[in-house]
PDB file of C-alpha atoms in Angstrom:
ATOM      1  CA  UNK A  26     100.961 176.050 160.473  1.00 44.00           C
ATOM      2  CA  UNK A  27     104.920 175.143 160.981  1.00 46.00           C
ATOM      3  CA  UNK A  28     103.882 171.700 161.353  1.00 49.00           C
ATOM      4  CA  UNK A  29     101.760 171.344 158.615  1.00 53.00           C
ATOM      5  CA  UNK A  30     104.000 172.857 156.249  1.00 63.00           C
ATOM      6  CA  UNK A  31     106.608 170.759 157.116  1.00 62.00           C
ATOM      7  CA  UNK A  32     104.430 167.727 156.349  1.00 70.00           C
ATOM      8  CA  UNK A  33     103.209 169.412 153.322  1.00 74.00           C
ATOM      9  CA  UNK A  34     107.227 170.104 152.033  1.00 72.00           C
ATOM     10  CA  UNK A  35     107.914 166.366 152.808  1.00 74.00           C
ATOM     11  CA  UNK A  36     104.713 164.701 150.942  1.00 74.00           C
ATOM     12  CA  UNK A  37     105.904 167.165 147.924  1.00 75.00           C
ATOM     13  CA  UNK A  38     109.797 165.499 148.374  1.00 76.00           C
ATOM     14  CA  UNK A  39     108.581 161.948 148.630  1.00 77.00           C
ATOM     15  CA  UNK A  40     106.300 162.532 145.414  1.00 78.00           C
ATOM     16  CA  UNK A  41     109.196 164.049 143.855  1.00 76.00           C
ATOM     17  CA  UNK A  42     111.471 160.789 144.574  1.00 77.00           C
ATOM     18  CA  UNK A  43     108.538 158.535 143.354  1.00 79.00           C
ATOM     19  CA  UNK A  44     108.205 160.277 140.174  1.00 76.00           C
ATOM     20  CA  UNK A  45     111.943 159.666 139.556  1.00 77.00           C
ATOM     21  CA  UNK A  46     111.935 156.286 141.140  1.00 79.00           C
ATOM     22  CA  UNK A  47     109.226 156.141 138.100  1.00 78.00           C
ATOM     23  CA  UNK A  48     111.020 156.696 135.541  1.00 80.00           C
ATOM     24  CA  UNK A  49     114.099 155.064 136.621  1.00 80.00           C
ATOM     25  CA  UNK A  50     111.818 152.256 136.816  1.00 79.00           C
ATOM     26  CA  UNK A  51     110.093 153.146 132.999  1.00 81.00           C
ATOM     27  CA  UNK A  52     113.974 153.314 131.938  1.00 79.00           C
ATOM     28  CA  UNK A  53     114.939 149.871 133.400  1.00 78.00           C
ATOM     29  CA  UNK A  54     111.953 148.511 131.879  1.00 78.00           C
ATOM     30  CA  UNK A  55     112.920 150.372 128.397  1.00 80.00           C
ATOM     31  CA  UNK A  56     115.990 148.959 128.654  1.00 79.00           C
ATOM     32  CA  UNK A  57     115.330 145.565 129.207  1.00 79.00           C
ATOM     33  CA  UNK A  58     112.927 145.419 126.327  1.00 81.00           C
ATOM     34  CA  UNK A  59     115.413 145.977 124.528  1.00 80.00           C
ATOM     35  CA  UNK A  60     117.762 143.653 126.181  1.00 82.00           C
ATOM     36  CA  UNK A  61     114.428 141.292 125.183  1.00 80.00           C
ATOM     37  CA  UNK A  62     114.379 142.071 121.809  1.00 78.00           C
ATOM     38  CA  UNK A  63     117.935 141.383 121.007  1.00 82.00           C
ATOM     39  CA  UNK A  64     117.645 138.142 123.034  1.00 79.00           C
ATOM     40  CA  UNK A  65     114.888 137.145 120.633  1.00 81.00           C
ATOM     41  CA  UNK A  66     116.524 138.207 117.738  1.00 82.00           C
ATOM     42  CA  UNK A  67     119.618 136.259 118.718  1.00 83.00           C
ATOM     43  CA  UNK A  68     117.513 133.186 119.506  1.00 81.00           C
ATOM     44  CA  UNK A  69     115.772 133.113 115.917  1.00 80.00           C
ATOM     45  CA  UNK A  70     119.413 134.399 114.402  1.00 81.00           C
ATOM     46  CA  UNK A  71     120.532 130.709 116.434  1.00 80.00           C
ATOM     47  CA  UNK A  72     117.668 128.826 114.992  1.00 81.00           C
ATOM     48  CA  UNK A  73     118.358 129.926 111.742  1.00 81.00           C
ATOM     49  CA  UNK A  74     121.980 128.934 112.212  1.00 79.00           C
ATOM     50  CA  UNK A  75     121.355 126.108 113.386  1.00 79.00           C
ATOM     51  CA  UNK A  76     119.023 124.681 110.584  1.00 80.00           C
ATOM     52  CA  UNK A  77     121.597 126.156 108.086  1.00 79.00           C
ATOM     53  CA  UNK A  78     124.247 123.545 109.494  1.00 78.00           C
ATOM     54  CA  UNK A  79     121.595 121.084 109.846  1.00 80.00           C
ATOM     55  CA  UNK A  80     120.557 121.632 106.123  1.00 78.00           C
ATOM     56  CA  UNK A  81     124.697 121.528 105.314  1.00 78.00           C
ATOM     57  CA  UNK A  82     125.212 118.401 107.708  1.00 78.00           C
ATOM     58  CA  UNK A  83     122.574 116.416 105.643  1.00 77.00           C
ATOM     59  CA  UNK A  84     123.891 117.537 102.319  1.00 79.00           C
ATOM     60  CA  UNK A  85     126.986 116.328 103.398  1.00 77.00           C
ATOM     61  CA  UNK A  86     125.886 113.137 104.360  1.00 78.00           C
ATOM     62  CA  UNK A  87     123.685 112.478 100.932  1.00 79.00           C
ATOM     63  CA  UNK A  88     127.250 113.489  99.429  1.00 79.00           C
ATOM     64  CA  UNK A  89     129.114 111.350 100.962  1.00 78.00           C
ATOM     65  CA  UNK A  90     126.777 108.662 100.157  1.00 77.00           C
ATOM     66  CA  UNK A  91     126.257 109.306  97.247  1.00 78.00           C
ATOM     67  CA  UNK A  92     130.473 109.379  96.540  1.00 78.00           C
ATOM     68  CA  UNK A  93     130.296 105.491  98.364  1.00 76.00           C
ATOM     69  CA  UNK A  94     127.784 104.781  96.117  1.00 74.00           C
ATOM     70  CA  UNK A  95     129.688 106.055  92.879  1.00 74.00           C
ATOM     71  CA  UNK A  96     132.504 103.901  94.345  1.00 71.00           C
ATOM     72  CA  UNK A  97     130.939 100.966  94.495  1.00 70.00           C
ATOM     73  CA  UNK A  98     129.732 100.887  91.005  1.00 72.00           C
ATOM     74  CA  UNK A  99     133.033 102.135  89.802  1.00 69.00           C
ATOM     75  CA  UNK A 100     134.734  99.559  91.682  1.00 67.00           C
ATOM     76  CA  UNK A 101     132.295  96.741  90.373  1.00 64.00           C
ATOM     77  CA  UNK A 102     132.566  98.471  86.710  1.00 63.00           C
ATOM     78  CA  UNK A 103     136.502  97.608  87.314  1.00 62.00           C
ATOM     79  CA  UNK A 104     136.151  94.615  88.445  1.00 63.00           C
ATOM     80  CA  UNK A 105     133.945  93.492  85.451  1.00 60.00           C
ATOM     81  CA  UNK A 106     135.955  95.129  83.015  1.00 58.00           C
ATOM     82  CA  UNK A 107     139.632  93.364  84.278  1.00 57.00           C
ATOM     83  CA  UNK A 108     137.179  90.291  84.257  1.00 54.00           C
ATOM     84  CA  UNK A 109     136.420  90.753  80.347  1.00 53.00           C
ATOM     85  CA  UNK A 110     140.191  91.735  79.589  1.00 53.00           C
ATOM     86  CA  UNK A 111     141.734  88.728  81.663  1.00 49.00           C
ATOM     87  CA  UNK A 112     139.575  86.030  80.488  1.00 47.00           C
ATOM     88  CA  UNK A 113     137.647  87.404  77.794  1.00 51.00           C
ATOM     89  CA  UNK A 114     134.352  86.480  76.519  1.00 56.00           C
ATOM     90  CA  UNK A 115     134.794  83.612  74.202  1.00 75.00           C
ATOM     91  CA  UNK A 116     134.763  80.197  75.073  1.00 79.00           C
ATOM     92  CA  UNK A 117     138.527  80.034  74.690  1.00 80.00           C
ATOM     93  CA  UNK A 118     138.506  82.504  77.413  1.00 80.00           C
ATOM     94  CA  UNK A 119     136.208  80.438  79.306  1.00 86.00           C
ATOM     95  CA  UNK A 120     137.935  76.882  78.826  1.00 87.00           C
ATOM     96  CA  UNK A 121     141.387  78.789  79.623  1.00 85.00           C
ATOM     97  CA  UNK A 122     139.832  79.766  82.962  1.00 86.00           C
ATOM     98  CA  UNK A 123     138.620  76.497  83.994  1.00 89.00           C
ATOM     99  CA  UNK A 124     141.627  75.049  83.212  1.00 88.00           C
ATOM    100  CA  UNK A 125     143.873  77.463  85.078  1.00 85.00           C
ATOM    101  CA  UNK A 126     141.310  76.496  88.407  1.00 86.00           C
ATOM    102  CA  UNK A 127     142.134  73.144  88.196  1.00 80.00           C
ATOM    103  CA  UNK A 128     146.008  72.877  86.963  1.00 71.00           C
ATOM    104  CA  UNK A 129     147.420  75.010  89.121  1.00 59.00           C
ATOM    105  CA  UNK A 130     147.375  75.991  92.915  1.00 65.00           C
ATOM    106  CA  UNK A 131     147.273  79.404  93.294  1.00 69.00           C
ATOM    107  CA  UNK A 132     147.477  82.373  95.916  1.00 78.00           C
ATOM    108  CA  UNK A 133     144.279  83.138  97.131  1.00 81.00           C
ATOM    109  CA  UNK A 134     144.063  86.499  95.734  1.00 83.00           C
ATOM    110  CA  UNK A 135     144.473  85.132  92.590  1.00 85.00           C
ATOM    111  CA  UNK A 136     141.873  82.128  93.145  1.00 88.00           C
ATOM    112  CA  UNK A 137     139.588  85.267  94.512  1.00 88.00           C
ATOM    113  CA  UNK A 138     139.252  86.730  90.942  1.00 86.00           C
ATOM    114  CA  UNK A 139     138.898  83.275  88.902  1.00 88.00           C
ATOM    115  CA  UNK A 140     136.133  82.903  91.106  1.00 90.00           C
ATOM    116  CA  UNK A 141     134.844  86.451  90.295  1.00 89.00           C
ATOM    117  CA  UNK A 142     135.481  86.009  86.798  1.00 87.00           C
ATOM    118  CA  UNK A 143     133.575  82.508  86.506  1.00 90.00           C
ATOM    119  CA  UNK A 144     130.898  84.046  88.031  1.00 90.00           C
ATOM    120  CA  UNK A 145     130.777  87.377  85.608  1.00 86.00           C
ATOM    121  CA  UNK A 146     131.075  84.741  83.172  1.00 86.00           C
ATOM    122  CA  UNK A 147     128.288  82.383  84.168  1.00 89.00           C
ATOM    123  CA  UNK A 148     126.009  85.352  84.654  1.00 87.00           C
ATOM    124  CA  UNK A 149     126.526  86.313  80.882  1.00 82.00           C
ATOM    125  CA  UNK A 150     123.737  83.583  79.490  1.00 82.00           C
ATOM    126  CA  UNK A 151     122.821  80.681  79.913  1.00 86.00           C
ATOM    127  CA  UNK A 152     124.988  79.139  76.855  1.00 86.00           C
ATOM    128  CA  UNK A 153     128.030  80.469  78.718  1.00 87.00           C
ATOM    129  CA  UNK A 154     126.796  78.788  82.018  1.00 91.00           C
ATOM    130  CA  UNK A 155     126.181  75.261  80.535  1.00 91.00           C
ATOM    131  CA  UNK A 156     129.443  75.661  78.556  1.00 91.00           C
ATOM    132  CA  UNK A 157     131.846  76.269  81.489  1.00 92.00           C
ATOM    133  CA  UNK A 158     129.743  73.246  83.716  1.00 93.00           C
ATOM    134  CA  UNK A 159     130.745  71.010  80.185  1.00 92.00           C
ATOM    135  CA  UNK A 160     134.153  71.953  80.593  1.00 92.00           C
ATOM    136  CA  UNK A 161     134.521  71.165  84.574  1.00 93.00           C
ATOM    137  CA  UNK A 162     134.086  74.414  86.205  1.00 94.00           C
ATOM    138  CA  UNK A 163     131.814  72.562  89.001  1.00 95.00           C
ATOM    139  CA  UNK A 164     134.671  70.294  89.630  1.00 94.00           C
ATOM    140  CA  UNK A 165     137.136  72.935  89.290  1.00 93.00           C
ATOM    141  CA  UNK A 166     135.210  74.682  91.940  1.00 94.00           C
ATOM    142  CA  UNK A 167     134.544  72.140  94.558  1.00 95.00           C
ATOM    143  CA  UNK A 168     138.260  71.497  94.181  1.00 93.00           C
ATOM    144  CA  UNK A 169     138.941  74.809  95.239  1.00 92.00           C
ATOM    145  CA  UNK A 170     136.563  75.081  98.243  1.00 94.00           C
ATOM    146  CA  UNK A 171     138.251  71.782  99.529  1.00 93.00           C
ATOM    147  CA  UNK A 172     141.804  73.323  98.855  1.00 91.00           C
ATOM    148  CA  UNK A 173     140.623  76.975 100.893  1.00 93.00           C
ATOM    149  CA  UNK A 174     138.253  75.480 103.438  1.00 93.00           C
ATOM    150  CA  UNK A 175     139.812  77.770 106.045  1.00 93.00           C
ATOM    151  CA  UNK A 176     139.641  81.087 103.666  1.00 92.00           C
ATOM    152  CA  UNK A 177     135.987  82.736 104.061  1.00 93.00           C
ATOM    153  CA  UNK A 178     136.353  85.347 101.698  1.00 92.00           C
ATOM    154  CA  UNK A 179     137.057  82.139  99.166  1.00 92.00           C
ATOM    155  CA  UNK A 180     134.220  80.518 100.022  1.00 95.00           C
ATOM    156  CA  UNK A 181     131.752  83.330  99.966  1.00 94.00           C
ATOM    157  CA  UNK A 182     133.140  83.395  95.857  1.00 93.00           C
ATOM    158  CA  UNK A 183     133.440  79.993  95.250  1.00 94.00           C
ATOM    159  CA  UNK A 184     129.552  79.397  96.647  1.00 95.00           C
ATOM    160  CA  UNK A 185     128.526  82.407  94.460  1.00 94.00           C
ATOM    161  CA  UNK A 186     130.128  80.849  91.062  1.00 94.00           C
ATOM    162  CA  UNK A 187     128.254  76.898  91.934  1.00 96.00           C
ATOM    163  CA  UNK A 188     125.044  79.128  92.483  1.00 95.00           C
ATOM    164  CA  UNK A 189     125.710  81.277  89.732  1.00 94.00           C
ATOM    165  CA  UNK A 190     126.115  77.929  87.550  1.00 95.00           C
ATOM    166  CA  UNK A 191     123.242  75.949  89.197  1.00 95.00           C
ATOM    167  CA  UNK A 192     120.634  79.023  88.504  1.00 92.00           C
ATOM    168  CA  UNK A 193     117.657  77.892  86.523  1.00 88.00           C
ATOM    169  CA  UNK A 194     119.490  74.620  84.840  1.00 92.00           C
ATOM    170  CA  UNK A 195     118.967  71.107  86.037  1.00 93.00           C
ATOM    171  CA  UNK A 196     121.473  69.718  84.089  1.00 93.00           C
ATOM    172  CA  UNK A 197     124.361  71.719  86.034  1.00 94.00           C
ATOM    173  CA  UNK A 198     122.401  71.441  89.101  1.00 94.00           C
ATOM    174  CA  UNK A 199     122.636  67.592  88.706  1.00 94.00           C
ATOM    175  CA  UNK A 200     125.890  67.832  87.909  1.00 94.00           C
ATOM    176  CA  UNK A 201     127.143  70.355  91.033  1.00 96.00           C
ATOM    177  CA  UNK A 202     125.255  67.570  93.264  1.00 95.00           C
ATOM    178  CA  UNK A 203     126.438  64.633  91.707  1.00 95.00           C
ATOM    179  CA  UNK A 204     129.921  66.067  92.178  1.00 94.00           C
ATOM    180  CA  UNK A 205     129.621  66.955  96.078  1.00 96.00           C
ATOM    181  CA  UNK A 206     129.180  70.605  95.337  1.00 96.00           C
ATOM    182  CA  UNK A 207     126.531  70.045  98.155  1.00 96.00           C
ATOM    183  CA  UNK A 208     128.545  68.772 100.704  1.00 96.00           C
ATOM    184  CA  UNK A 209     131.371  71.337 100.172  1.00 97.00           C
ATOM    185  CA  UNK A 210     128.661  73.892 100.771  1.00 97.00           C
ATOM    186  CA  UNK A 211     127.305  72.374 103.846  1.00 97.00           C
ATOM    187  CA  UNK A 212     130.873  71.922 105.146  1.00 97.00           C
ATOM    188  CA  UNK A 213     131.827  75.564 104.549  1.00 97.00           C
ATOM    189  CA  UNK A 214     128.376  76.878 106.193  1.00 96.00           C
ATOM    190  CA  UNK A 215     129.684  74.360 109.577  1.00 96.00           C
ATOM    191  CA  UNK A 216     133.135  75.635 109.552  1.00 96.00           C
ATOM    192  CA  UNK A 217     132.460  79.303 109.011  1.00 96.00           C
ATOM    193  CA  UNK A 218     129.435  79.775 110.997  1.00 95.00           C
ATOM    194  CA  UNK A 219     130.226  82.945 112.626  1.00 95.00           C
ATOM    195  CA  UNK A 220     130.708  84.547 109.023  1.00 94.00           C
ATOM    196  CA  UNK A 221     127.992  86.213 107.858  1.00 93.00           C
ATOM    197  CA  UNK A 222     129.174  86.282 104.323  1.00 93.00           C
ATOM    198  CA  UNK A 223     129.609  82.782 104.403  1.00 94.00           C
ATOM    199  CA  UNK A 224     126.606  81.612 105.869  1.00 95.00           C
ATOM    200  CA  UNK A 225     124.013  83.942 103.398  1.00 95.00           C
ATOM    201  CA  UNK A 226     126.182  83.243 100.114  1.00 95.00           C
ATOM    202  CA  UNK A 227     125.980  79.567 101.363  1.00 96.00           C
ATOM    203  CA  UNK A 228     122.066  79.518 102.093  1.00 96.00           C
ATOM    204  CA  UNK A 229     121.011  80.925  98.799  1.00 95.00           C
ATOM    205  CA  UNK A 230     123.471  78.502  97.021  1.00 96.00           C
ATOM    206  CA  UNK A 231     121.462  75.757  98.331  1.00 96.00           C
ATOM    207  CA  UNK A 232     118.341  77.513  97.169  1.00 95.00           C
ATOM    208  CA  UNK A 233     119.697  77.448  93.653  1.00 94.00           C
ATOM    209  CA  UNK A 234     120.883  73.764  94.039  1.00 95.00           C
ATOM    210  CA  UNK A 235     117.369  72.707  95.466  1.00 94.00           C
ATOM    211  CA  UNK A 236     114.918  74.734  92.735  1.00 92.00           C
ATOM    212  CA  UNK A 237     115.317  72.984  90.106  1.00 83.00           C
ATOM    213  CA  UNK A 238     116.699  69.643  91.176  1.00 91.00           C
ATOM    214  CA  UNK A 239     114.143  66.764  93.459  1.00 91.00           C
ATOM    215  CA  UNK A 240     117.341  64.693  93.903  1.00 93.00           C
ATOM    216  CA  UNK A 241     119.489  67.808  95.315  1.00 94.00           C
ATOM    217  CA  UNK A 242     116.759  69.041  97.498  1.00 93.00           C
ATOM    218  CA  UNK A 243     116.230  65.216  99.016  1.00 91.00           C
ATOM    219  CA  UNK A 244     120.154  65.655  99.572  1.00 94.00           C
ATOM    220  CA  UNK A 245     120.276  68.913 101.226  1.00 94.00           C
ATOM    221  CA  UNK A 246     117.708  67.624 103.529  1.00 91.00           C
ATOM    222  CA  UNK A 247     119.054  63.935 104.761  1.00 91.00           C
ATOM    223  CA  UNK A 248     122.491  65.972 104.610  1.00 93.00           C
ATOM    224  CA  UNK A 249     121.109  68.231 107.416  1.00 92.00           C
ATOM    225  CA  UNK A 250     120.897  71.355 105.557  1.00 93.00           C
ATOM    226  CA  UNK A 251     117.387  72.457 107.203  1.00 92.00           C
ATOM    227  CA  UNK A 252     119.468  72.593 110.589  1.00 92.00           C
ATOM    228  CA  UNK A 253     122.324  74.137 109.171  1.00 95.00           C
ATOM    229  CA  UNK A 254     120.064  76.710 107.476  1.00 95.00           C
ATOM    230  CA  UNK A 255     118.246  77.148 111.026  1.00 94.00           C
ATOM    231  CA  UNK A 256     121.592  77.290 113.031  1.00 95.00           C
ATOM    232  CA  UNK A 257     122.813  80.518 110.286  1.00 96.00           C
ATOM    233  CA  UNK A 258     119.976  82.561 111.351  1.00 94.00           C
ATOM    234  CA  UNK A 259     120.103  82.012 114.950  1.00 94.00           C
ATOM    235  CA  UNK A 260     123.701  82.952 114.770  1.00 95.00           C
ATOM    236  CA  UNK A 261     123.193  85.828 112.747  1.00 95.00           C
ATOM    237  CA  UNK A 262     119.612  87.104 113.709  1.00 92.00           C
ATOM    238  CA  UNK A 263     120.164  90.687 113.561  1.00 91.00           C
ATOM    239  CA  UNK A 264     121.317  90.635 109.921  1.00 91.00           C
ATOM    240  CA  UNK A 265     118.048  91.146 107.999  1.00 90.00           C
ATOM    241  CA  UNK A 266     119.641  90.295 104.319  1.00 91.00           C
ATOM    242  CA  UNK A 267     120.791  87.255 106.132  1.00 93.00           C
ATOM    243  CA  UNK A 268     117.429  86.538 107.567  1.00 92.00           C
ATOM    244  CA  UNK A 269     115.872  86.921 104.344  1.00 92.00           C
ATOM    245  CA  UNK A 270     118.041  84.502 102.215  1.00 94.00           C
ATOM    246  CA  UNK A 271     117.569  81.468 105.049  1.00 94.00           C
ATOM    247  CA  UNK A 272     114.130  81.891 104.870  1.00 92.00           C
ATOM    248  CA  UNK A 273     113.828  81.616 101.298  1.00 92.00           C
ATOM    249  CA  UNK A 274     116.700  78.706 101.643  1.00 93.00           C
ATOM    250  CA  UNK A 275     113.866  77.209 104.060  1.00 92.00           C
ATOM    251  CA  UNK A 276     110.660  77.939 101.063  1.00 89.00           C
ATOM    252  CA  UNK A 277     112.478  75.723  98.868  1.00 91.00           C
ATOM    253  CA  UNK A 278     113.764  73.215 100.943  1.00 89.00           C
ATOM    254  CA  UNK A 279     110.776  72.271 102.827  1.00 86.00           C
ATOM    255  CA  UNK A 280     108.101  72.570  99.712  1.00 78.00           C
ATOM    256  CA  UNK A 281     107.298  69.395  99.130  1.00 67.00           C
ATOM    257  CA  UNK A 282     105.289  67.323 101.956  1.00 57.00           C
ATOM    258  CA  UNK A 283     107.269  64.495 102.012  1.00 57.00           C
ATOM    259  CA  UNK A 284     108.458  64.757 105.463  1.00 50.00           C
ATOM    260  CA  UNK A 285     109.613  68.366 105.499  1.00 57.00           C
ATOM    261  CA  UNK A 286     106.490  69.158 108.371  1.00 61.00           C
ATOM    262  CA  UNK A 287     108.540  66.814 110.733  1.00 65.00           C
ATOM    263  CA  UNK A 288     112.165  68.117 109.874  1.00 65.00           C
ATOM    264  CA  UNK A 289     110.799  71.498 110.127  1.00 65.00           C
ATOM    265  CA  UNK A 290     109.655  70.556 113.750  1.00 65.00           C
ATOM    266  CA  UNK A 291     112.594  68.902 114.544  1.00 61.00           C
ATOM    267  CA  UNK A 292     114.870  71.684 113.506  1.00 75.00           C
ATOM    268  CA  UNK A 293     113.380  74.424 114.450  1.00 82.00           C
ATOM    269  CA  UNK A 294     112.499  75.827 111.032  1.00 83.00           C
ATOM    270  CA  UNK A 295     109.148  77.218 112.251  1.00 81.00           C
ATOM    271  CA  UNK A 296     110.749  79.149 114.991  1.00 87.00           C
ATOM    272  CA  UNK A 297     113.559  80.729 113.318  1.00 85.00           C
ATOM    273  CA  UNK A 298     111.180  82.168 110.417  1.00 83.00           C
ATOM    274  CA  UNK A 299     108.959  83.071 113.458  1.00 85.00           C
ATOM    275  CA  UNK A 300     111.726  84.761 115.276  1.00 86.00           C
ATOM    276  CA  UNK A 301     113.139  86.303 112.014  1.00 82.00           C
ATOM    277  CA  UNK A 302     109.538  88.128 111.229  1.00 84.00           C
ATOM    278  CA  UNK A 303     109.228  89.512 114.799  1.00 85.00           C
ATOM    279  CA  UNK A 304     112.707  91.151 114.621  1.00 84.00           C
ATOM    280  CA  UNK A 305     112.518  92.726 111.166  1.00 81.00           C
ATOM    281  CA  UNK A 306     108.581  93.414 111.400  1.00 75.00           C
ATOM    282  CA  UNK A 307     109.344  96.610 109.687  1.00 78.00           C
ATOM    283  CA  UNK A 308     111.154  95.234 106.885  1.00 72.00           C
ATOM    284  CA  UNK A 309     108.685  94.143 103.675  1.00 75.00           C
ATOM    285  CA  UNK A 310     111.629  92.218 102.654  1.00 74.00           C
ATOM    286  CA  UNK A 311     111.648  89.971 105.113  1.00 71.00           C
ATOM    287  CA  UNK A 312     108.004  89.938 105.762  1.00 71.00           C
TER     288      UNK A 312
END
């Protein structure tokens, strides 16, 4: 009887200290759901936190674009209107600028914005364009490529005011060609190979030169300019705006039969455009 009611007090202790191991056990686990639930509220307090900056960081960004993009026009809208004030839009303005190009040597800031003002002015219609090439701007320009062959940033505005005055006339075309506004270009592309500014400015120059003129476009090609189009977007392969304006450089140059299938063989032509429409597959522009 001792025996078994010492057995019996013992099975009634260790039940005792299960029951409370129980519910220190129901009290752990009470507490860490808890300790759960305020994890997972953190967590989705983070998430939310997170998409908030992520929401703020991309508002930011279309700000800050869209602040470049306000000072780019605003810069251009300057630029045009100092353009209008300096020269002015008459064709005493216009024969006053031509004139200034070719009587005096100037700094190259200052040949910079004659440049940008011929071109503004060119651009305006096509009676201001044939007006200035009548008055010697074509001349006054090759002069100045020659005089700042070393200077890209002149070339890249010098080639834009011979395009700007070649674009859809045949007469000024003629005249750009007959006065070796071709070679100038060619020579520029050779010296400043390496600039990208140069080298697309220069390619769709020729394309302006070559659309409307047979005699330009038989020039650009026994001058080399297939190669040096080719050799411009090998150099600069990764530039798709580059890529784009060689390859329609190449359209017009090599559209007529007459021996362009061999030049384009001989130059590489084919693979460059190849090459060009495998590395900017995803741009339609290019494609």
């Amino acid at each position: 009887r001792r025996g078994g009611s010492i057995e019996q007090d013992e099975l009634l202790n260790l039940t005792s200290e299960i029951a409370d191991l129980v519910k220190q056990l129901q009290a752990v686990e009470n507490v860490l759901e808890v300790t759960n639930g305020r994890a997972r509220t953190m967590r989705s307090e983070v998430e939310v936190a997170e998409k908030d900056v992520w929401r703020h960081k991309e508002e930011a960004r279309r700000l800050r674009e869209q602040l470049r993009d306000n000072e780019r026009q605003s810069s251009a809208k300057l630029q045009h209107a100092k353009s209008e004030e300096w020269f002015g839009w008459n064709e005493i303005g216009m024969e006053r600028l031509v004139n200034s190009m070719h009587n005096t040597m100037h700094a190259p800031a200052t040949v910079k914005q004659q440049c940008a003002g011929l071109v503004c002015l060119a651009t305006r219609s096509q009676d201001s364009q044939a007006f200035l090439c009548e008055r010697g701007a074509a001349e006054a320009l090759v002069s100045v490529l020659k005089t700042y062959e070393d200077a890209g940033d002149v070339q890249v505005l010098g080639f834009a005011g011979l395009a700007a005055l070649a674009h859809a006339s045949y007469n000024n075309s003629r005249r750009i060609g007959d006065r070796g506004g071709i070679e100038v270009v060619l020579a520029g592309m050779r010296l400043h190979i390496a600039h990208v500014g140069v080298s697309e400015q220069a390619c769709w120059t020729l394309l302006e030169f070559a659309a409307n003129n047979e005699d330009n476009r038989k020039r650009i090609l026994d001058s080399g300019g297939i190669g040096q189009v080719v050799a411009a977007m090998r150099t600069h392969k990764d530039m798709a705006l580059m890529q784009e304006t060689g390859c329609a450089a190449l359209a017009v140059l090599v559209y007529s039969p007459e021996g362009s299938n061999n030049l384009m063989k001989e130059q590489g032509c084919i693979e460059a455009v190849v090459s060009c429409m495998q590395a900017h597959h995803s741009l339609p522009m290019v494609q």
